[in-house]
Amino acid sequence: MGILNKVFDLNKRELKRLDKLANLIDGLATETERLTDDQLREKTEEFKARYQKGETLDDLLVEAFAVVREGARRVLGLYPYHVQLMGGVSLHEGNISEMKTGEGKTLTATMPVYLNALSGKGVHVVTVNEYLASRDATEMGQLYEFLGLTVGLNLNSMDSTEKQEAYAADITYGTNNEFGFDYLRDNMVLYKEQKVQRPLFFGVIDEVDSILIDEARTPLIISGSAQKSAVLYIQANAFVRTLTKEKDYTYDEKTKGVMLTEEGISKAEKAFGIENLFDMTHVTLNHHINQALKANVSMHLDVDYVVQDGEIVIVDQFTGRLMKGRRYSEGLHQAIEAKEGVEIQNESQTMATITFQNYFRMYEKLAGMTGTAKTEEEEFRNIYNMNVIVIPTNRPIVRDDRADLIYASMEGKFRAVVEDIAERHGKGQPVLVGTVAIETSELISRLLIKKGVRHNVLNAKNHAREAEIIAEAGHQGSVTIATNMAGRGTDIKLGEGVKELGGLAVIGTERHESRRIDNQLRGRSGRQGDPGVTQFYLSMEDELMRRFGSDNMKTMMTRLGMYDYQPIKIKML
């Protein structure tokens, strides 16, 4: 308890200090309000000049924040709350501001971004996908341009001249992938004039836990093509298809590891006409067989990847989005191509590589925002030297988070989910259904069609209509089924009369292996003091339950005479 108190005291102390600074900014409100638009704009030049003469950004903080706040009121019609000022200061100090969903993280970031851009060294605002990067660059860009700063948007489709322009701006928006790959490409050019990035100064990362924790070890790899060996992939795939589980190979659900048994090994030696599969001369063949096993047993269509236009495209397990242009390494991608019968691409060799963790540690100062970071505080502190400051909500949260309902079988669970959706839909309450995989979202869609419930499906296969689907998701009677895509950064605004119906209902059809992803989904409902309800449905047959030992629990449920239409509701579980 002593340690816990210390942690909370630290947060309390920090909040006290941030509160004082926010009060000082509040104190300048009336004075700043009196300025004309031109005078407000001139403040930017004044701040820049004072910085050049030796004042620090900390000296300018209170005045600069007051200017952005007033600018936001005039341009965006939004006026940052007291808690947003506190979050902004914490970001400027290179920390992580944990702000609950719906507390306006995007607006909070404008203040530290503006302040640091005054240095002229360039500020990078990093988001998880291009949809959010373009949205924020356009919306918040109006504010920065009004105050006399330049804004650049760094997209995957740009050539190096366009990229140089984007990076030369005071503030540059883009995705973590794009910033990282630009860094790698800059290290492969021959002349320094061909580089696109300037030295890395200040980065503000939106959804910081997703980028610095979930994807931290994801290597960014630039590769050139190597030799082609499609024949062996096809042979290995054909051989693996003849094997039976348990008899010829074993599969461990927890680690997703697949191994040949003694019998499987003899089959392989017979099939390829060799004496010893583990001989040095057969290393390549052994590797191909292992990758074919992995592709056939542990990688699933419409869960881990989709087939699109004759290509295998990876689905990001954290965001539910398609990762075009990314490929699995070490021949796994080719093995999946053989499995799905599409054209097998050339193998590749690595020319340059870096992980997100190493890339982002090169910034002089790094800050981040998310609704869910406290659980990973230690990791942030040890690896990135960032503290997590929990910023209080502007209005108390009144959302009703219900305990999970656990069913014996998947069939029973989905039946209950569809009943719940239909009942809420009948009353006109909007429903957002969260699924972990594309195939689950399609299954629920089929069940709802049978029930005659009109709905929208948002997954990596039809992300083109994303903005439109999200805009309608909070309206009366709307039902939206979404993979993790709708879990981050999307603001679902409630339509007319929805508050009286209980706000947005969020239904989770299974638990994600990362608790933060579930919290992100919950946070779509009950924003800014709105009502809302969230409920997760689980079954003993869910992958997560299977992986973490539920055989004895399943037996227990049967022994207790638990039927399929009867859920258990025990918080402890």
CSV table of C-alpha atoms in Angstrom, one decimal, residues 72-372:
chain,number,residue,atom,x,y,z
A,72,ALA,CA,-9.2,27.7,-31.0
A,73,ARG,CA,-12.3,29.5,-29.9
A,74,ARG,CA,-12.2,31.8,-33.0
A,75,VAL,CA,-11.3,29.2,-35.6
A,76,LEU,CA,-12.7,25.9,-34.4
A,77,GLY,CA,-15.4,27.1,-32.1
A,78,LEU,CA,-13.8,25.0,-29.3
A,79,TYR,CA,-12.4,26.3,-26.1
A,80,PRO,CA,-9.9,24.0,-24.2
A,81,TYR,CA,-11.1,23.1,-20.7
A,82,HIS,CA,-9.0,23.6,-17.6
A,83,VAL,CA,-8.1,19.9,-17.6
A,84,GLN,CA,-7.0,20.1,-21.2
A,85,LEU,CA,-4.6,22.9,-20.3
A,86,MET,CA,-3.1,20.6,-17.6
A,87,GLY,CA,-2.8,17.8,-20.2
A,88,GLY,CA,-1.1,20.2,-22.6
A,89,VAL,CA,1.5,21.3,-20.1
A,90,SER,CA,2.3,17.6,-19.2
A,91,LEU,CA,2.8,16.9,-22.9
A,92,HIS,CA,5.2,19.9,-23.3
A,93,GLU,CA,7.3,18.5,-20.5
A,94,GLY,CA,7.8,15.2,-22.4
A,95,ASN,CA,5.3,13.0,-20.5
A,96,ILE,CA,2.3,10.9,-21.4
A,97,SER,CA,-1.1,12.5,-20.6
A,98,GLU,CA,-3.6,9.8,-19.9
A,99,MET,CA,-6.9,11.3,-20.8
A,100,LYS,CA,-10.1,9.3,-21.0
A,101,THR,CA,-11.7,8.9,-24.4
A,102,GLY,CA,-13.8,11.8,-25.5
A,103,GLU,CA,-11.8,14.4,-23.4
A,104,GLY,CA,-10.5,16.1,-26.5
A,105,LYS,CA,-6.9,14.8,-26.9
A,106,THR,CA,-6.5,16.3,-30.4
A,107,LEU,CA,-7.3,19.8,-29.1
A,108,THR,CA,-5.1,19.4,-26.0
A,109,ALA,CA,-2.1,18.7,-28.3
A,110,THR,CA,-2.5,21.9,-30.2
A,111,MET,CA,-1.0,24.0,-27.3
A,112,PRO,CA,2.3,22.1,-26.8
A,113,VAL,CA,2.6,21.6,-30.5
A,114,TYR,CA,2.3,25.4,-31.2
A,115,LEU,CA,4.7,26.2,-28.3
A,116,ASN,CA,7.4,23.9,-29.5
A,117,ALA,CA,6.9,24.9,-33.2
A,118,LEU,CA,8.0,28.4,-32.2
A,119,SER,CA,11.5,27.0,-32.0
A,120,GLY,CA,11.5,26.6,-35.8
A,121,LYS,CA,13.0,23.0,-35.4
A,122,GLY,CA,9.8,21.3,-36.6
A,123,VAL,CA,7.3,19.3,-34.5
A,124,HIS,CA,6.0,15.9,-35.6
A,125,VAL,CA,2.5,14.8,-34.7
A,126,VAL,CA,2.3,11.0,-35.0
A,127,THR,CA,-1.0,9.1,-35.4
A,128,VAL,CA,-1.8,5.4,-35.9
A,129,ASN,CA,-3.3,5.7,-39.4
A,130,GLU,CA,-3.5,8.1,-42.4
A,131,TYR,CA,-7.2,8.7,-42.0
A,132,LEU,CA,-6.5,10.3,-38.6
A,133,ALA,CA,-3.4,12.1,-39.8
A,134,SER,CA,-5.3,13.7,-42.7
A,135,ARG,CA,-8.3,14.5,-40.5
A,136,ASP,CA,-6.2,16.2,-37.8
A,137,ALA,CA,-3.9,18.0,-40.2
A,138,THR,CA,-7.0,19.5,-42.0
A,139,GLU,CA,-9.0,20.4,-38.8
A,140,MET,CA,-6.2,21.6,-36.5
A,141,GLY,CA,-4.2,23.0,-39.5
A,142,GLN,CA,-6.8,25.8,-39.7
A,143,LEU,CA,-5.9,26.9,-36.2
A,144,TYR,CA,-2.1,26.8,-36.8
A,145,GLU,CA,-2.4,28.6,-40.1
A,146,PHE,CA,-4.6,31.3,-38.5
A,147,LEU,CA,-1.8,31.8,-36.0
A,148,GLY,CA,0.8,32.1,-38.7
A,149,LEU,CA,2.5,28.6,-38.6
A,150,THR,CA,2.9,26.2,-41.6
A,151,VAL,CA,1.5,22.7,-41.6
A,152,GLY,CA,2.6,19.7,-43.6
A,153,LEU,CA,1.0,16.3,-44.1
A,154,ASN,CA,3.4,13.3,-44.8
A,155,LEU,CA,1.6,10.6,-46.8
A,156,ASN,CA,2.8,7.2,-48.1
A,157,SER,CA,1.9,8.2,-51.7
A,158,MET,CA,4.2,11.3,-51.8
A,159,ASP,CA,7.5,11.6,-53.7
A,160,SER,CA,10.6,13.0,-52.1
A,161,THR,CA,10.1,16.6,-53.1
A,162,GLU,CA,6.6,16.6,-51.6
A,163,LYS,CA,8.0,15.0,-48.5
A,164,GLN,CA,10.8,17.6,-48.2
A,165,GLU,CA,8.1,20.3,-48.3
A,166,ALA,CA,6.0,18.5,-45.6
A,167,TYR,CA,9.0,18.1,-43.3
A,168,ALA,CA,10.1,21.8,-43.8
A,169,ALA,CA,6.7,22.9,-42.3
A,170,ASP,CA,6.6,24.0,-38.7
A,171,ILE,CA,4.3,21.1,-37.9
A,172,THR,CA,4.2,17.8,-39.7
A,173,TYR,CA,1.4,15.2,-39.4
A,174,GLY,CA,1.9,11.6,-40.4
A,175,THR,CA,1.9,7.9,-39.3
A,176,ASN,CA,4.5,6.2,-37.3
A,177,ASN,CA,5.3,3.9,-40.2
A,178,GLU,CA,5.9,6.8,-42.6
A,179,PHE,CA,8.2,8.7,-40.2
A,180,GLY,CA,10.2,5.6,-39.6
A,181,PHE,CA,10.5,4.6,-43.2
A,182,ASP,CA,11.5,8.1,-44.2
A,183,TYR,CA,14.3,7.9,-41.6
A,184,LEU,CA,15.5,4.6,-43.2
A,185,ARG,CA,15.3,6.0,-46.7
A,186,ASP,CA,17.3,9.1,-45.6
A,187,ASN,CA,20.1,6.8,-44.5
A,188,MET,CA,20.2,5.2,-47.9
A,189,VAL,CA,20.6,8.3,-50.0
A,190,LEU,CA,23.9,9.3,-51.6
A,191,TYR,CA,23.8,13.1,-51.1
A,192,LYS,CA,22.5,15.0,-48.1
A,193,GLU,CA,20.4,17.2,-50.3
A,194,GLN,CA,18.2,14.1,-51.0
A,195,LYS,CA,17.3,13.7,-47.4
A,196,VAL,CA,13.7,14.6,-46.5
A,197,GLN,CA,13.8,14.8,-42.6
A,198,ARG,CA,15.4,17.4,-40.5
A,199,PRO,CA,17.0,16.4,-37.1
A,200,LEU,CA,14.3,14.9,-34.9
A,201,PHE,CA,13.3,17.5,-32.3
A,202,PHE,CA,9.8,17.0,-30.7
A,203,GLY,CA,7.3,14.3,-31.4
A,204,VAL,CA,3.8,14.1,-30.0
A,205,ILE,CA,2.4,10.6,-30.4
A,206,ASP,CA,-1.4,10.1,-30.4
A,207,GLU,CA,-2.4,6.7,-29.0
A,208,VAL,CA,1.1,6.4,-27.6
A,209,ASP,CA,0.5,2.9,-26.1
A,210,SER,CA,-0.3,1.5,-29.4
A,211,ILE,CA,2.8,2.8,-31.1
A,212,LEU,CA,5.4,2.6,-28.3
A,213,ILE,CA,4.3,-0.6,-26.6
A,214,ASP,CA,2.1,-2.8,-28.9
A,215,GLU,CA,4.3,-2.1,-31.9
A,216,ALA,CA,7.5,-1.3,-30.2
A,217,ARG,CA,9.4,-4.3,-31.4
A,218,THR,CA,7.9,-4.3,-34.9
A,219,PRO,CA,10.9,-3.8,-37.2
A,220,LEU,CA,10.6,-1.5,-40.2
A,221,ILE,CA,12.4,-3.2,-43.0
A,222,ILE,CA,13.4,-1.8,-46.4
A,223,SER,CA,14.3,-4.8,-48.6
A,224,GLY,CA,15.6,-5.5,-52.1
A,225,SER,CA,14.6,-8.7,-53.9
A,226,ALA,CA,16.6,-11.9,-53.7
A,227,GLN,CA,16.4,-15.2,-55.6
A,228,LYS,CA,13.1,-16.9,-56.4
A,229,SER,CA,12.4,-20.4,-55.1
A,230,ALA,CA,8.6,-20.8,-55.5
A,231,VAL,CA,8.8,-24.5,-56.4
A,232,LEU,CA,9.9,-25.5,-52.9
A,233,TYR,CA,7.1,-23.5,-51.2
A,234,ILE,CA,4.5,-25.3,-53.4
A,235,GLN,CA,6.0,-28.7,-52.6
A,236,ALA,CA,6.3,-28.1,-48.9
A,237,ASN,CA,2.7,-26.8,-48.9
A,238,ALA,CA,1.4,-29.9,-50.7
A,239,PHE,CA,3.2,-32.1,-48.3
A,240,VAL,CA,1.9,-30.4,-45.2
A,241,ARG,CA,-1.7,-30.7,-46.4
A,242,THR,CA,-1.3,-34.5,-46.1
A,243,LEU,CA,-0.5,-34.4,-42.4
A,244,THR,CA,-3.0,-35.0,-39.5
A,245,LYS,CA,-2.9,-33.1,-36.2
A,246,GLU,CA,-1.6,-34.8,-33.1
A,247,LYS,CA,-0.4,-37.8,-35.2
A,248,ASP,CA,2.0,-35.9,-37.5
A,249,TYR,CA,2.4,-32.6,-35.8
A,250,THR,CA,1.6,-30.8,-32.5
A,251,TYR,CA,0.2,-27.3,-32.1
A,252,ASP,CA,0.5,-25.2,-28.9
A,253,GLU,CA,-2.3,-22.7,-28.7
A,254,LYS,CA,-0.5,-20.5,-26.2
A,255,THR,CA,2.7,-19.9,-28.2
A,256,LYS,CA,1.2,-20.7,-31.6
A,257,GLY,CA,4.1,-23.1,-32.1
A,258,VAL,CA,3.8,-26.0,-34.6
A,259,MET,CA,6.2,-29.0,-34.5
A,260,LEU,CA,6.5,-32.2,-36.5
A,261,THR,CA,6.2,-35.4,-34.4
A,262,GLU,CA,8.5,-38.4,-35.0
A,263,GLU,CA,5.9,-39.8,-37.4
A,264,GLY,CA,5.7,-36.5,-39.2
A,265,ILE,CA,9.5,-36.4,-39.6
A,266,SER,CA,9.5,-39.9,-41.2
A,267,LYS,CA,6.7,-38.9,-43.5
A,268,ALA,CA,8.7,-35.9,-44.6
A,269,GLU,CA,11.9,-38.0,-45.3
A,270,LYS,CA,9.8,-40.5,-47.3
A,271,ALA,CA,8.0,-37.7,-49.3
A,272,PHE,CA,11.2,-35.9,-50.3
A,273,GLY,CA,13.3,-39.0,-50.7
A,274,ILE,CA,16.0,-38.1,-48.2
A,275,GLU,CA,17.6,-40.0,-45.3
A,276,ASN,CA,17.7,-37.4,-42.5
A,277,LEU,CA,15.6,-34.2,-42.5
A,278,PHE,CA,18.0,-32.6,-40.0
A,279,ASP,CA,21.1,-33.1,-42.1
A,280,MET,CA,23.0,-29.8,-42.8
A,281,THR,CA,22.3,-30.2,-46.5
A,282,HIS,CA,18.5,-30.1,-45.9
A,283,VAL,CA,18.3,-27.0,-43.8
A,284,THR,CA,16.4,-25.1,-46.5
A,285,LEU,CA,13.9,-27.9,-47.0
A,286,ASN,CA,13.3,-28.2,-43.2
A,287,HIS,CA,12.8,-24.4,-43.0
A,288,HIS,CA,10.2,-24.5,-45.8
A,289,ILE,CA,8.3,-27.4,-44.2
A,290,ASN,CA,8.2,-25.5,-40.9
A,291,GLN,CA,6.9,-22.3,-42.5
A,292,ALA,CA,4.3,-24.3,-44.5
A,293,LEU,CA,3.2,-25.8,-41.2
A,294,LYS,CA,2.9,-22.4,-39.6
A,295,ALA,CA,1.0,-21.0,-42.6
A,296,ASN,CA,-1.5,-23.8,-42.6
A,297,VAL,CA,-2.0,-24.3,-38.9
A,298,SER,CA,-1.5,-21.1,-37.0
A,299,MET,CA,-2.3,-18.4,-39.7
A,300,HIS,CA,-6.0,-17.9,-40.5
A,301,LEU,CA,-7.7,-16.3,-43.5
A,302,ASP,CA,-9.8,-13.2,-42.5
A,303,VAL,CA,-8.1,-13.2,-39.1
A,304,ASP,CA,-4.4,-12.7,-39.6
A,305,TYR,CA,-4.6,-11.8,-43.3
A,306,VAL,CA,-7.0,-11.3,-46.2
A,307,VAL,CA,-6.6,-12.2,-49.9
A,308,GLN,CA,-7.1,-9.0,-52.0
A,309,ASP,CA,-6.6,-8.7,-55.8
A,310,GLY,CA,-4.5,-11.9,-55.8
A,311,GLU,CA,-2.3,-10.7,-53.0
A,312,ILE,CA,-1.9,-11.7,-49.3
A,313,VAL,CA,-2.4,-8.5,-47.2
A,314,ILE,CA,-1.7,-8.7,-43.4
A,315,VAL,CA,-4.3,-7.5,-41.0
A,316,ASP,CA,-2.9,-5.6,-38.0
A,317,GLN,CA,-4.0,-7.5,-34.9
A,318,PHE,CA,-4.0,-4.3,-32.7
A,319,THR,CA,-5.9,-1.9,-35.0
A,320,GLY,CA,-7.8,-4.3,-37.3
A,321,ARG,CA,-6.5,-2.4,-40.4
A,322,LEU,CA,-4.9,-3.8,-43.5
A,323,MET,CA,-1.2,-3.3,-43.7
A,324,LYS,CA,-0.6,-2.9,-47.5
A,325,GLY,CA,3.0,-3.3,-48.5
A,326,ARG,CA,4.0,-5.1,-45.3
A,327,ARG,CA,5.1,-8.7,-45.6
A,328,TYR,CA,5.9,-11.4,-43.1
A,329,SER,CA,9.6,-12.2,-43.1
A,330,GLU,CA,11.6,-15.4,-43.3
A,331,GLY,CA,9.5,-16.9,-46.0
A,332,LEU,CA,6.2,-17.1,-44.0
A,333,HIS,CA,4.5,-14.7,-46.5
A,334,GLN,CA,5.5,-16.9,-49.4
A,335,ALA,CA,4.3,-20.0,-47.5
A,336,ILE,CA,0.9,-18.3,-47.1
A,337,GLU,CA,0.9,-17.4,-50.8
A,338,ALA,CA,1.4,-21.1,-51.6
A,339,LYS,CA,-1.4,-22.1,-49.2
A,340,GLU,CA,-3.9,-19.7,-50.7
A,341,GLY,CA,-2.8,-20.5,-54.3
A,342,VAL,CA,-1.9,-16.9,-55.3
A,343,GLU,CA,1.3,-15.9,-57.1
A,344,ILE,CA,4.4,-16.4,-55.0
A,345,GLN,CA,6.5,-13.2,-54.8
A,346,ASN,CA,10.3,-13.1,-54.7
A,347,GLU,CA,12.0,-13.5,-51.4
A,348,SER,CA,13.7,-10.4,-50.2
A,349,GLN,CA,16.9,-9.4,-48.4
A,350,THR,CA,17.1,-6.6,-45.8
A,351,MET,CA,18.8,-3.3,-46.8
A,352,ALA,CA,17.9,-1.2,-43.8
A,353,THR,CA,15.9,-1.8,-40.6
A,354,ILE,CA,15.0,-0.2,-37.3
A,355,THR,CA,12.4,-0.8,-34.6
A,356,PHE,CA,9.9,1.9,-33.5
A,357,GLN,CA,11.4,1.7,-30.1
A,358,ASN,CA,14.8,2.7,-31.4
A,359,TYR,CA,13.5,5.3,-33.9
A,360,PHE,CA,11.4,7.2,-31.3
A,361,ARG,CA,14.2,7.3,-28.8
A,362,MET,CA,16.1,9.5,-31.2
A,363,TYR,CA,13.8,12.5,-30.7
A,364,GLU,CA,15.2,15.2,-28.5
A,365,LYS,CA,11.8,15.2,-26.7
A,366,LEU,CA,8.9,12.8,-26.9
A,367,ALA,CA,5.4,13.1,-25.5
A,368,GLY,CA,2.2,11.1,-25.9
A,369,MET,CA,-1.5,10.9,-25.3
A,370,THR,CA,-3.9,7.9,-24.8
A,371,GLY,CA,-6.8,6.9,-22.8
A,372,THR,CA,-5.1,3.8,-21.6
